[in-house]
mmCIF file of C-alpha atoms in Angstrom:
data_model
loop_
_atom_site.group_PDB
_atom_site.id
_atom_site.type_symbol
_atom_site.label_atom_id
_atom_site.label_comp_id
_atom_site.label_asym_id
_atom_site.label_seq_id
_atom_site.Cartn_x
_atom_site.Cartn_y
_atom_site.Cartn_z
ATOM 1 C CA UNK L 142 55.044 -19.031 -26.221
ATOM 2 C CA UNK L 143 55.336 -16.134 -28.670
ATOM 3 C CA UNK L 144 51.635 -16.921 -30.091
ATOM 4 C CA UNK L 145 49.789 -15.658 -33.429
ATOM 5 C CA UNK L 146 48.157 -13.469 -31.159
ATOM 6 C CA UNK L 147 51.563 -11.556 -30.513
ATOM 7 C CA UNK L 148 51.674 -11.348 -34.334
ATOM 8 C CA UNK L 149 48.364 -9.442 -34.161
ATOM 9 C CA UNK L 150 49.096 -7.091 -31.335
ATOM 10 C CA UNK L 151 52.394 -6.145 -33.620
ATOM 11 C CA UNK L 152 50.153 -5.666 -36.535
ATOM 12 C CA UNK L 153 47.617 -3.058 -34.218
ATOM 13 C CA UNK L 154 50.510 -1.370 -33.351
ATOM 14 C CA UNK L 155 51.641 -1.288 -37.095
ATOM 15 C CA UNK L 156 48.264 0.645 -37.912
ATOM 16 C CA UNK L 157 48.107 2.799 -35.550
ATOM 17 C CA UNK L 158 51.545 4.316 -36.734
ATOM 18 C CA UNK L 159 50.179 4.423 -39.855
ATOM 19 C CA UNK L 160 46.621 5.942 -38.733
ATOM 20 C CA UNK L 161 48.823 8.826 -36.613
ATOM 21 C CA UNK L 162 52.133 8.911 -37.874
ATOM 22 C CA UNK L 163 53.420 8.364 -34.640
ATOM 23 C CA UNK L 164 56.482 6.177 -33.816
ATOM 24 C CA UNK L 165 55.622 3.175 -31.017
ATOM 25 C CA UNK L 166 57.866 4.777 -28.324
ATOM 26 C CA UNK L 167 58.704 8.020 -28.609
ATOM 27 C CA UNK L 168 60.639 9.179 -25.520
ATOM 28 C CA UNK L 169 60.594 12.869 -25.979
ATOM 29 C CA UNK L 170 56.940 13.191 -25.990
ATOM 30 C CA UNK L 171 55.029 14.545 -22.829
ATOM 31 C CA UNK L 172 54.265 11.554 -20.321
ATOM 32 C CA UNK L 173 51.616 10.122 -20.901
ATOM 33 C CA UNK L 174 52.350 10.476 -24.696
ATOM 34 C CA UNK L 175 55.701 8.023 -24.869
ATOM 35 C CA UNK L 176 54.161 4.888 -25.566
ATOM 36 C CA UNK L 177 51.758 5.004 -28.958
ATOM 37 C CA UNK L 178 49.322 2.163 -27.506
ATOM 38 C CA UNK L 179 48.792 3.746 -23.963
ATOM 39 C CA UNK L 180 48.078 7.486 -25.643
ATOM 40 C CA UNK L 181 46.050 5.658 -28.632
ATOM 41 C CA UNK L 182 43.854 3.950 -25.796
ATOM 42 C CA UNK L 183 41.251 6.505 -24.395
ATOM 43 C CA UNK L 184 40.944 7.255 -28.619
ATOM 44 C CA UNK L 185 40.312 3.749 -29.641
ATOM 45 C CA UNK L 186 37.531 3.428 -27.276
ATOM 46 C CA UNK L 187 36.120 6.037 -29.223
ATOM 47 C CA UNK L 188 35.880 4.339 -32.180
ATOM 48 C CA UNK L 189 35.375 5.604 -35.551
ATOM 49 C CA UNK L 190 34.171 9.090 -33.594
ATOM 50 C CA UNK L 191 38.010 9.508 -33.236
ATOM 51 C CA UNK L 192 39.060 9.820 -36.038
ATOM 52 C CA UNK L 193 39.991 13.265 -35.917
ATOM 53 C CA UNK L 194 41.952 12.874 -32.630
ATOM 54 C CA UNK L 195 43.945 10.031 -33.991
ATOM 55 C CA UNK L 196 44.496 10.534 -37.618
ATOM 56 C CA UNK L 197 47.549 12.295 -39.107
ATOM 57 C CA UNK L 198 47.415 15.602 -39.865
ATOM 58 C CA UNK L 199 49.139 14.948 -42.851
ATOM 59 C CA UNK L 200 47.348 13.090 -44.440
ATOM 60 C CA UNK L 201 44.737 15.669 -45.117
ATOM 61 C CA UNK L 202 41.878 12.993 -45.508
ATOM 62 C CA UNK L 203 38.075 13.726 -46.332
ATOM 63 C CA UNK L 204 35.104 12.143 -45.477
ATOM 64 C CA UNK L 205 35.619 10.194 -48.470
ATOM 65 C CA UNK L 206 37.860 8.134 -46.700
ATOM 66 C CA UNK L 207 36.214 8.506 -43.290
ATOM 67 C CA UNK L 208 35.402 4.589 -43.190
ATOM 68 C CA UNK L 209 38.492 3.093 -44.176
ATOM 69 C CA UNK L 210 39.808 4.916 -41.975
ATOM 70 C CA UNK L 211 37.449 4.160 -39.238
ATOM 71 C CA UNK L 212 37.897 0.357 -40.612
ATOM 72 C CA UNK L 213 41.436 0.739 -39.856
ATOM 73 C CA UNK L 214 40.824 1.965 -35.845
ATOM 74 C CA UNK L 215 38.739 -0.413 -35.308
ATOM 75 C CA UNK L 216 41.281 -3.324 -36.246
ATOM 76 C CA UNK L 217 43.792 -1.415 -34.065
ATOM 77 C CA UNK L 218 41.873 -1.611 -31.530
ATOM 78 C CA UNK L 219 41.407 -5.481 -31.849
ATOM 79 C CA UNK L 220 44.651 -5.551 -32.187
ATOM 80 C CA UNK L 221 46.079 -4.007 -29.202
ATOM 81 C CA UNK L 222 44.003 -5.645 -26.730
ATOM 82 C CA UNK L 223 45.636 -6.036 -23.670
ATOM 83 C CA UNK L 224 44.486 -10.027 -22.975
ATOM 84 C CA UNK L 225 46.277 -12.578 -25.956
ATOM 85 C CA UNK L 226 42.792 -14.660 -25.699
ATOM 86 C CA UNK L 227 40.824 -11.473 -26.490
ATOM 87 C CA UNK L 228 42.671 -10.766 -30.012
ATOM 88 C CA UNK L 229 41.499 -11.545 -32.976
ATOM 89 C CA UNK L 230 43.018 -14.168 -35.498
ATOM 90 C CA UNK L 231 44.413 -12.096 -38.353
ATOM 91 C CA UNK L 232 41.437 -13.426 -40.775
ATOM 92 C CA UNK L 233 38.948 -11.736 -38.527
ATOM 93 C CA UNK L 234 41.250 -8.458 -38.807
ATOM 94 C CA UNK L 235 41.374 -8.755 -42.667
ATOM 95 C CA UNK L 236 37.558 -8.604 -42.289
ATOM 96 C CA UNK L 237 37.143 -5.977 -40.686
ATOM 97 C CA UNK L 238 39.420 -3.918 -42.763
ATOM 98 C CA UNK L 239 37.675 -5.228 -45.130
ATOM 99 C CA UNK L 240 34.804 -3.805 -44.215
ATOM 100 C CA UNK L 241 32.704 -6.664 -43.502
ATOM 101 C CA UNK L 242 29.408 -6.980 -41.666
ATOM 102 C CA UNK L 243 29.997 -9.235 -39.572
ATOM 103 C CA UNK L 244 33.044 -9.918 -38.192
ATOM 104 C CA UNK L 245 34.250 -13.625 -37.600
ATOM 105 C CA UNK L 246 34.855 -12.270 -34.012
ATOM 106 C CA UNK L 247 31.836 -12.704 -31.728
ATOM 107 C CA UNK L 248 29.928 -9.630 -30.389
ATOM 108 C CA UNK L 249 31.090 -11.058 -27.070
ATOM 109 C CA UNK L 250 34.747 -10.144 -27.976
ATOM 110 C CA UNK L 251 33.880 -7.930 -29.944
ATOM 111 C CA UNK L 252 31.927 -5.346 -27.058
ATOM 112 C CA UNK L 253 35.154 -6.166 -24.769
ATOM 113 C CA UNK L 254 38.060 -5.937 -27.135
ATOM 114 C CA UNK L 255 38.996 -2.761 -25.136
ATOM 115 C CA UNK L 256 39.031 -4.560 -21.657
ATOM 116 C CA UNK L 257 37.702 -2.007 -18.380
ATOM 117 C CA UNK L 258 41.275 0.090 -18.198
ATOM 118 C CA UNK L 259 43.358 -2.475 -16.860
ATOM 119 C CA UNK L 260 46.152 -2.590 -19.300
ATOM 120 C CA UNK L 261 46.796 1.205 -18.565
ATOM 121 C CA UNK L 262 46.449 0.284 -14.420
ATOM 122 C CA UNK L 263 49.072 -2.701 -14.712
ATOM 123 C CA UNK L 264 51.187 -0.806 -17.005
ATOM 124 C CA UNK L 265 52.499 1.203 -14.040
ATOM 125 C CA UNK L 266 53.882 -2.534 -12.527
ATOM 126 C CA UNK L 267 55.060 -3.256 -15.965
ATOM 127 C CA UNK L 268 57.372 -0.180 -15.901
ATOM 128 C CA UNK L 269 61.292 -1.028 -16.150
ATOM 129 C CA UNK L 270 63.990 0.444 -17.475
ATOM 130 C CA UNK L 271 62.976 1.410 -20.688
ATOM 131 C CA UNK L 272 60.204 2.012 -22.564
ATOM 132 C CA UNK L 273 60.311 -0.744 -25.007
ATOM 133 C CA UNK L 274 60.417 -3.460 -22.024
ATOM 134 C CA UNK L 275 56.904 -1.991 -20.674
ATOM 135 C CA UNK L 276 56.074 -1.801 -24.848
ATOM 136 C CA UNK L 277 56.702 -5.498 -24.965
ATOM 137 C CA UNK L 278 55.642 -6.711 -21.801
ATOM 138 C CA UNK L 279 52.422 -4.960 -22.834
ATOM 139 C CA UNK L 280 51.850 -7.010 -26.011
ATOM 140 C CA UNK L 281 53.195 -9.922 -24.100
ATOM 141 C CA UNK L 282 50.053 -9.875 -21.471
ATOM 142 C CA UNK L 283 47.782 -12.733 -21.487
ATOM 143 C CA UNK L 284 50.146 -14.889 -23.637
ATOM 144 C CA UNK L 285 50.069 -18.936 -21.275
ATOM 145 C CA UNK L 286 52.757 -20.357 -20.680
ATOM 146 C CA UNK L 287 55.207 -18.605 -19.323
ATOM 147 C CA UNK L 288 57.408 -19.751 -17.022
ATOM 148 C CA UNK L 289 60.269 -17.460 -17.076
ATOM 149 C CA UNK L 290 59.353 -14.007 -19.111
ATOM 150 C CA UNK L 291 63.031 -13.200 -18.451
ATOM 151 C CA UNK L 292 64.810 -13.882 -21.838
ATOM 152 C CA UNK L 293 61.927 -11.363 -23.480
ATOM 153 C CA UNK L 294 63.767 -8.300 -22.686
ATOM 154 C CA UNK L 295 67.423 -10.106 -24.496
ATOM 155 C CA UNK L 296 68.597 -7.467 -26.542
#
């Protein structure tokens, strides 16, 4: 029921943490900025053009590293896509991070990796008593064969 694609999502969150210097859930942030993935989605849609908005100011990166950071942003974006079936495998993510000319996943998947914003639309429906529960729910979107997902929220 939990698949490799769930791990890919989690890896995308780790990439976002490295890029932004933020934690996945920060309840003390202003509304709309508590969840790292949801905050980052609009910037991820810009791809490499979002480096300045996403990057942790403490990194003090220069243009020399912009290609590597851009690949990290692209990899994070495909990893945290809303539907499990559209997430790449970890080998495809590694290909992006290595800067290979043509990543293994198809252009069709690449062009639609961020979906149409439905992850943000459905977020309000997924809100539970805590942000952590909704963060897990986002990671599990599109995971097949769930008959009873109550066990996901056992802490």
